[in-house]
mmCIF file of C-alpha atoms in Angstrom:
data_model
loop_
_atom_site.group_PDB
_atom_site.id
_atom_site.type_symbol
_atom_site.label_atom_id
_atom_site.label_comp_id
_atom_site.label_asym_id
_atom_site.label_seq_id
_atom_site.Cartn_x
_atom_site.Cartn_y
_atom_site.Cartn_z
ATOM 1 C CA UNK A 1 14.497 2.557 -36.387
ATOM 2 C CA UNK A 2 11.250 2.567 -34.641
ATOM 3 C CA UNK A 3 10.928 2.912 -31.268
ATOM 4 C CA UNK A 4 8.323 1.006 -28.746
ATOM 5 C CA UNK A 5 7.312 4.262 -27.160
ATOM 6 C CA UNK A 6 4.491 6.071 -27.992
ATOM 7 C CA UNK A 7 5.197 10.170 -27.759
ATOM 8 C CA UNK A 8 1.466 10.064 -27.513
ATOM 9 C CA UNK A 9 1.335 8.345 -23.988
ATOM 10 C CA UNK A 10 1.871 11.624 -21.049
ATOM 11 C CA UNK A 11 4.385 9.578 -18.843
ATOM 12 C CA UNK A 12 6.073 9.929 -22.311
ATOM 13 C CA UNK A 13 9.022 12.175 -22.506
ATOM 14 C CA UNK A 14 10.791 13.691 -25.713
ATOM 15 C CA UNK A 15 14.317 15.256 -25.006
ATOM 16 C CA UNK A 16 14.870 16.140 -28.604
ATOM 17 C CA UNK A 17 14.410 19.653 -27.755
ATOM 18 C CA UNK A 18 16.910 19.426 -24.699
ATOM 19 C CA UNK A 19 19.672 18.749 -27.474
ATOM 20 C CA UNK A 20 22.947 16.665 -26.424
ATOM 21 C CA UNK A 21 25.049 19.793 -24.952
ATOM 22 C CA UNK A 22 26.230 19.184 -21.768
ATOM 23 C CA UNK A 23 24.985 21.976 -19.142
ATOM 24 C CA UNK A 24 21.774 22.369 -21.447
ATOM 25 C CA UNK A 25 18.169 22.539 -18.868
ATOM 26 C CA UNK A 26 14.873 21.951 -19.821
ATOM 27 C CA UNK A 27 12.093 22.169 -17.323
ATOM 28 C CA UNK A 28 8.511 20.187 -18.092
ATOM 29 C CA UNK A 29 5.450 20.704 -16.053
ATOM 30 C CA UNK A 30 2.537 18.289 -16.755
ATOM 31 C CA UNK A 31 -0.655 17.063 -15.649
ATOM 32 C CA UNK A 32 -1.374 12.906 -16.046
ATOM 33 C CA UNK A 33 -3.924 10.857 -15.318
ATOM 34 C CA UNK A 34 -2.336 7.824 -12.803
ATOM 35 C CA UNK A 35 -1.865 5.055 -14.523
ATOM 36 C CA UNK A 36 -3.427 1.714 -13.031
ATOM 37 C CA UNK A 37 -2.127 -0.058 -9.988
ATOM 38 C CA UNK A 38 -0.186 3.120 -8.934
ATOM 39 C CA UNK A 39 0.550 2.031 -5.044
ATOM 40 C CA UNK A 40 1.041 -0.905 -2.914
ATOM 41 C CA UNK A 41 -1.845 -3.516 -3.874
ATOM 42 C CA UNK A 42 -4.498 -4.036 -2.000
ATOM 43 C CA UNK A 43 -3.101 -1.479 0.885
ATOM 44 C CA UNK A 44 -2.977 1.995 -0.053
ATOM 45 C CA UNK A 45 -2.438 4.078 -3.696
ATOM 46 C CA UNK A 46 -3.523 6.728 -6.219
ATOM 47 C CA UNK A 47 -6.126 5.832 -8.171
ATOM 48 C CA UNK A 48 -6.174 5.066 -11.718
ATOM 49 C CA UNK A 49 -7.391 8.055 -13.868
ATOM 50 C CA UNK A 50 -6.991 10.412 -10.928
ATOM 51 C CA UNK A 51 -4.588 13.432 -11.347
ATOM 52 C CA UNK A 52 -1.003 13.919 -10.921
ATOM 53 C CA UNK A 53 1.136 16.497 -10.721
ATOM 54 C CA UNK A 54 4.620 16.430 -12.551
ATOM 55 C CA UNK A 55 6.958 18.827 -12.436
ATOM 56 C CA UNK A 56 10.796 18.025 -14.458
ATOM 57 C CA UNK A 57 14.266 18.701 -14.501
ATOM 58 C CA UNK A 58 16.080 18.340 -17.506
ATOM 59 C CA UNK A 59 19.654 18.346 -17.537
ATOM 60 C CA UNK A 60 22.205 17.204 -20.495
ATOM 61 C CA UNK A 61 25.058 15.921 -19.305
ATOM 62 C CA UNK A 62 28.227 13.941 -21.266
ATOM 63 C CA UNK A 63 26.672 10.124 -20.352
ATOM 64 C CA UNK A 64 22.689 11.162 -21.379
ATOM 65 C CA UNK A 65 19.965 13.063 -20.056
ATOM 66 C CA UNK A 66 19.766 13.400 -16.153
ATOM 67 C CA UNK A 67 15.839 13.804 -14.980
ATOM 68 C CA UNK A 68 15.158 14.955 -11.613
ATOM 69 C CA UNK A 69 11.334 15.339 -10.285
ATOM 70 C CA UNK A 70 8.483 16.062 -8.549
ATOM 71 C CA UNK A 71 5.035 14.103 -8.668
ATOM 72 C CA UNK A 72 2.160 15.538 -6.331
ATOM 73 C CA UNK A 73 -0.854 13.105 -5.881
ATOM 74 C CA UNK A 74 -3.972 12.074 -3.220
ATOM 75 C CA UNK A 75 -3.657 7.998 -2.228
ATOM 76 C CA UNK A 76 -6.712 6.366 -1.087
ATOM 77 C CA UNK A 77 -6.711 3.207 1.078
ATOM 78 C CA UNK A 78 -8.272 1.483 4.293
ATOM 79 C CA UNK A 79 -6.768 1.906 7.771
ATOM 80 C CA UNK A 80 -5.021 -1.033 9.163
ATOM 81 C CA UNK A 81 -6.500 -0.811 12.846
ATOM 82 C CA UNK A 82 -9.934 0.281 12.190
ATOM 83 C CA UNK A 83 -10.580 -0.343 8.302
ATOM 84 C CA UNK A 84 -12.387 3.395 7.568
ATOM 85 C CA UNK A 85 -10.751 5.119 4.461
ATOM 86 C CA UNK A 86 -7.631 6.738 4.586
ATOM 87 C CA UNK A 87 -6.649 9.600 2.395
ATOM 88 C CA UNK A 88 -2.900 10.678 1.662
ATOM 89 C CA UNK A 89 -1.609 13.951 -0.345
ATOM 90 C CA UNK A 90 1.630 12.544 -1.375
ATOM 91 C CA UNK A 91 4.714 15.060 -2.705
ATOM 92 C CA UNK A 92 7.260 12.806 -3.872
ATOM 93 C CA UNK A 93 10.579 13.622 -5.214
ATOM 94 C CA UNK A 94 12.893 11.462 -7.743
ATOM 95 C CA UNK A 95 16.083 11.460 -9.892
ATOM 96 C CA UNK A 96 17.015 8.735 -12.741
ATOM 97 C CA UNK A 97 20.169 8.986 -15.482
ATOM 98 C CA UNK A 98 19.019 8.009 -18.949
ATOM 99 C CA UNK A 99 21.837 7.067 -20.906
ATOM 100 C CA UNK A 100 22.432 7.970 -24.651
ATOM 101 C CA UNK A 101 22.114 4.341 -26.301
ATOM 102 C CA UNK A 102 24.712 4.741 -28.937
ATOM 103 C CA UNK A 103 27.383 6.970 -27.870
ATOM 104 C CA UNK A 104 28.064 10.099 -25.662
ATOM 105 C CA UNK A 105 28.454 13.755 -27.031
ATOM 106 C CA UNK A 106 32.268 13.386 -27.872
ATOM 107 C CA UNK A 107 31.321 11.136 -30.130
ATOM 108 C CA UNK A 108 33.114 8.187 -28.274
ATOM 109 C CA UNK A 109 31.254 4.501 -28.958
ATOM 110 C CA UNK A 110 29.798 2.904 -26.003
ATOM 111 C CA UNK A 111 31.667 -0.091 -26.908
ATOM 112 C CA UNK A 112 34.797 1.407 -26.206
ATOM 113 C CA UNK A 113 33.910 2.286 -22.760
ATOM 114 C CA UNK A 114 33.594 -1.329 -21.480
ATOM 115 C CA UNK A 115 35.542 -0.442 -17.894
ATOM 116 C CA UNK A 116 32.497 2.056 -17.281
ATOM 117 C CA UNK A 117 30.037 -0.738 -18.217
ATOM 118 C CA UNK A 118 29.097 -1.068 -14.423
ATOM 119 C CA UNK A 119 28.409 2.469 -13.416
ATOM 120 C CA UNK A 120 26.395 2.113 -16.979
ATOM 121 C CA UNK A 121 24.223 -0.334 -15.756
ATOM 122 C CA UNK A 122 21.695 1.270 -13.336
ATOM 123 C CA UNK A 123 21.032 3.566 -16.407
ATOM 124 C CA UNK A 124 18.188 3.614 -18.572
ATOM 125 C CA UNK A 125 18.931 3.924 -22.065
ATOM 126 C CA UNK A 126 16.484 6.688 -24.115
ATOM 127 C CA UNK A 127 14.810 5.309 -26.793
ATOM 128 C CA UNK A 128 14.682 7.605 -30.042
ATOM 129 C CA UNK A 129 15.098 10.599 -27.990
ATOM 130 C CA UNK A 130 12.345 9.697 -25.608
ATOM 131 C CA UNK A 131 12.011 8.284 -22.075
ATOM 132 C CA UNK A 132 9.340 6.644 -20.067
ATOM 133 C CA UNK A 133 8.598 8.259 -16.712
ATOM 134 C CA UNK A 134 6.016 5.600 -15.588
ATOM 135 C CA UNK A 135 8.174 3.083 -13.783
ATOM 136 C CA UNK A 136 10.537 5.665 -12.175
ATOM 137 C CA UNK A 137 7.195 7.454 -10.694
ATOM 138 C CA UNK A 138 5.685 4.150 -9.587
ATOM 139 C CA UNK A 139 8.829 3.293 -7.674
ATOM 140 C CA UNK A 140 8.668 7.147 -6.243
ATOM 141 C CA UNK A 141 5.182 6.391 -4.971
ATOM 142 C CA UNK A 142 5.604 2.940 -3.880
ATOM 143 C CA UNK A 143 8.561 4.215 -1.645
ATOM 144 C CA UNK A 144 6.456 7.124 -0.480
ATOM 145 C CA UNK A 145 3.471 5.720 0.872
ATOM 146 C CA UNK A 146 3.106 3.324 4.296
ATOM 147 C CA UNK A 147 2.831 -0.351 4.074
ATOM 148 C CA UNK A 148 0.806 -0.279 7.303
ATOM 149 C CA UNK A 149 -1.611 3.002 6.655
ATOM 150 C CA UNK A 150 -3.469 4.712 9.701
ATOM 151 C CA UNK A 151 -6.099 7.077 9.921
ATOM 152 C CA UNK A 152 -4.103 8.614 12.434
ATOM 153 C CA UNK A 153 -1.560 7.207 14.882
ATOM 154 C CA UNK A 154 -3.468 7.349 17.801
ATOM 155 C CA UNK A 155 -5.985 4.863 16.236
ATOM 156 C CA UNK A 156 -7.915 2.449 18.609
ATOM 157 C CA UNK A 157 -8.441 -0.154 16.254
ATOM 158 C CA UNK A 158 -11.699 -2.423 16.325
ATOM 159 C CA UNK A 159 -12.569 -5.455 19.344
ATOM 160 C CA UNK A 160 -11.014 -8.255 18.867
ATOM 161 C CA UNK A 161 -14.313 -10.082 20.059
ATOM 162 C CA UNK A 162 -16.962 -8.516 18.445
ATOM 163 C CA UNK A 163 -15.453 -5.968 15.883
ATOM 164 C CA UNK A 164 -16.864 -2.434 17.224
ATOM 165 C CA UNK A 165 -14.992 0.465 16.114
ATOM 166 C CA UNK A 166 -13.000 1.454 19.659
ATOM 167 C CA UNK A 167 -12.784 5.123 18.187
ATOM 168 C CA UNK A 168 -16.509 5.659 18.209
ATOM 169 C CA UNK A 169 -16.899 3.382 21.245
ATOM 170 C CA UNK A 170 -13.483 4.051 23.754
ATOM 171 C CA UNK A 171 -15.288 2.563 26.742
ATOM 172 C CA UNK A 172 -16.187 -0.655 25.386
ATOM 173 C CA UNK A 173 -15.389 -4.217 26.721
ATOM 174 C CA UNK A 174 -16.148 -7.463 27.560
ATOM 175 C CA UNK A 175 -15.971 -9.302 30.966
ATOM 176 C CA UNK A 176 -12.612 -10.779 31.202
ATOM 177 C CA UNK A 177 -13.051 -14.668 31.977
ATOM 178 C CA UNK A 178 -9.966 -17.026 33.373
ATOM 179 C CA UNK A 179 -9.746 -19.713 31.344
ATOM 180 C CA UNK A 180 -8.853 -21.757 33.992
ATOM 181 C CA UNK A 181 -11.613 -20.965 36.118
ATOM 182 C CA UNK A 182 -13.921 -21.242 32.671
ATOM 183 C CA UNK A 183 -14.046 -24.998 33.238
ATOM 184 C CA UNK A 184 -14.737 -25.155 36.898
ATOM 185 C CA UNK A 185 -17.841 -23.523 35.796
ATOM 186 C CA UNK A 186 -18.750 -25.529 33.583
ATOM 187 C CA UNK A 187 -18.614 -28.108 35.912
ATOM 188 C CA UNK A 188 -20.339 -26.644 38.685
ATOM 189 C CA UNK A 189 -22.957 -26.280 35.445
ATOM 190 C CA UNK A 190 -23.208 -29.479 34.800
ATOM 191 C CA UNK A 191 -23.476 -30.659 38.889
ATOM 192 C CA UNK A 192 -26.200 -28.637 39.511
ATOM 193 C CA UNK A 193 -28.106 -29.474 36.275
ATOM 194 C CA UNK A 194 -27.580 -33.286 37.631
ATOM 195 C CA UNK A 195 -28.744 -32.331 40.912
ATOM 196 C CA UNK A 196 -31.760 -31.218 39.816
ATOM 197 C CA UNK A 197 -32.518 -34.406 38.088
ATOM 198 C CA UNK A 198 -31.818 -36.532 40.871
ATOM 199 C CA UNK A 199 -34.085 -34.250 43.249
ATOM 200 C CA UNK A 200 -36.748 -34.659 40.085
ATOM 201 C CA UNK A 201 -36.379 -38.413 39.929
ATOM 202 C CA UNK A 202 -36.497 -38.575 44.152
ATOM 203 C CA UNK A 203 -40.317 -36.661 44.115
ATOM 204 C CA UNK A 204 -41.366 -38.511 41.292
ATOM 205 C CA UNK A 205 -40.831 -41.871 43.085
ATOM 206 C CA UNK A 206 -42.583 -40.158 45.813
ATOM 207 C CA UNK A 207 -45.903 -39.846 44.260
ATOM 208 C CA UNK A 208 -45.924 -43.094 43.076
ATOM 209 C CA UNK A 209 -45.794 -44.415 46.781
ATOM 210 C CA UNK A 210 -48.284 -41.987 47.305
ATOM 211 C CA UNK A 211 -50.835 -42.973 44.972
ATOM 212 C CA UNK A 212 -50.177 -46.505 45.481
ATOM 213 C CA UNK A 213 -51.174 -45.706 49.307
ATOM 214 C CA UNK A 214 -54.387 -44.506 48.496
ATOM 215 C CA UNK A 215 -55.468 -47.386 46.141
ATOM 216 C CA UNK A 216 -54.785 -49.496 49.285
ATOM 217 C CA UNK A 217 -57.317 -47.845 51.521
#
């Protein structure tokens, strides 16, 4: 029967070697490039085509083939507070069970096991042999990294107001205004703008009498 993975793919694993005897160990070491979208979205993660680090445990045991690892990697996002790049070295460790699909090594059918069917259900089943380490890695990193990422944890952040970077600039501000004295003044504003309309329109009507004067003499 042909299987959908792809020995050619490197998050691909082949456990023929390992062989179905309980107690048998196999250790794997090998470098990957990281496969796309390796991180939280749009936050923080490793990026695609960049290295990683793999190092496996093989063990046999009676219910399939019990991988525990380490992935070593560098993330890459943008700082929460103050948006300059952040840069992680991540050293992650995991541990997944993948199940034998057809039967275990005393020969005993699967279907004949139906009152272990729950434990067998957070188990992944191998597929001719083989395994696929890429969604057990991305849920390693995923855990791993911060939601909220800082380029360190005494970061200022940038104004609210006018954006500056408060890292580069720790004694920047703005003059605190009351908002409830903000519209007193800008009715005091507007008064004395009036005022000086009125005081206008009183010397204007002063001339006139003025130069009517004059025509009169």
């Amino acid at each position: 029967m042909s299987t959908r993975l792809d020995h050619r793919n490197p998050l691909v694993f082949d456990t023929h070697e390992l062989g179905r005897r309980p107690g048998a160990l196999q250790r794997l070491s090998r470098s990957v490039e990281a496969p796309a979208e390796l991180g939280v979205e749009g936050v923080i993660g490793v990026p695609q085509g960049s290295p990683v680090e793999i190092d496996l445990r093989l063990e046999s045991v009676m219910e399939g083939v019990l991988v525990t690892g380490t992935a070593r990697a560098s993330a890459e996002g943008e700082c929460v507070r103050c948006l300059e790049p952040v840069e992680l070295e991540l050293d992650v460790d995991f541990q997944e069970m993948f199940s034998y699909p057809d039967s275990d090594d005393r020969g005993r059918s699967k279907a004949a096991a139906d009152d272990e069917a729950e434990d067998d259900e957070d188990m992944i089943p191998l597929e001719d042999g083989m395994f696929d380490l890429e969604p057990v890695l991305r849920d390693a990193v995923v855990l791993a990294l911060p939601m909220q990422p800082v380029c360190r944890e005494d970061c200022a952040g940038l104004c609210s107001e006018c954006g500056t970077n408060l890292n580069e600039n720790p004694d920047h501000h703005h003059e605190a205004v009351d908002i409830r004295w903000a519209a007193l003044q800008g009715l005091a504003g507007s008064l004395g703008t009036d005022e000086k309309d009125n005081m206008s329109g009183k010397a204007s009507d002063g001339d006139v009498r003025s130069a009517a004067e004059k025509q009169e003499k």
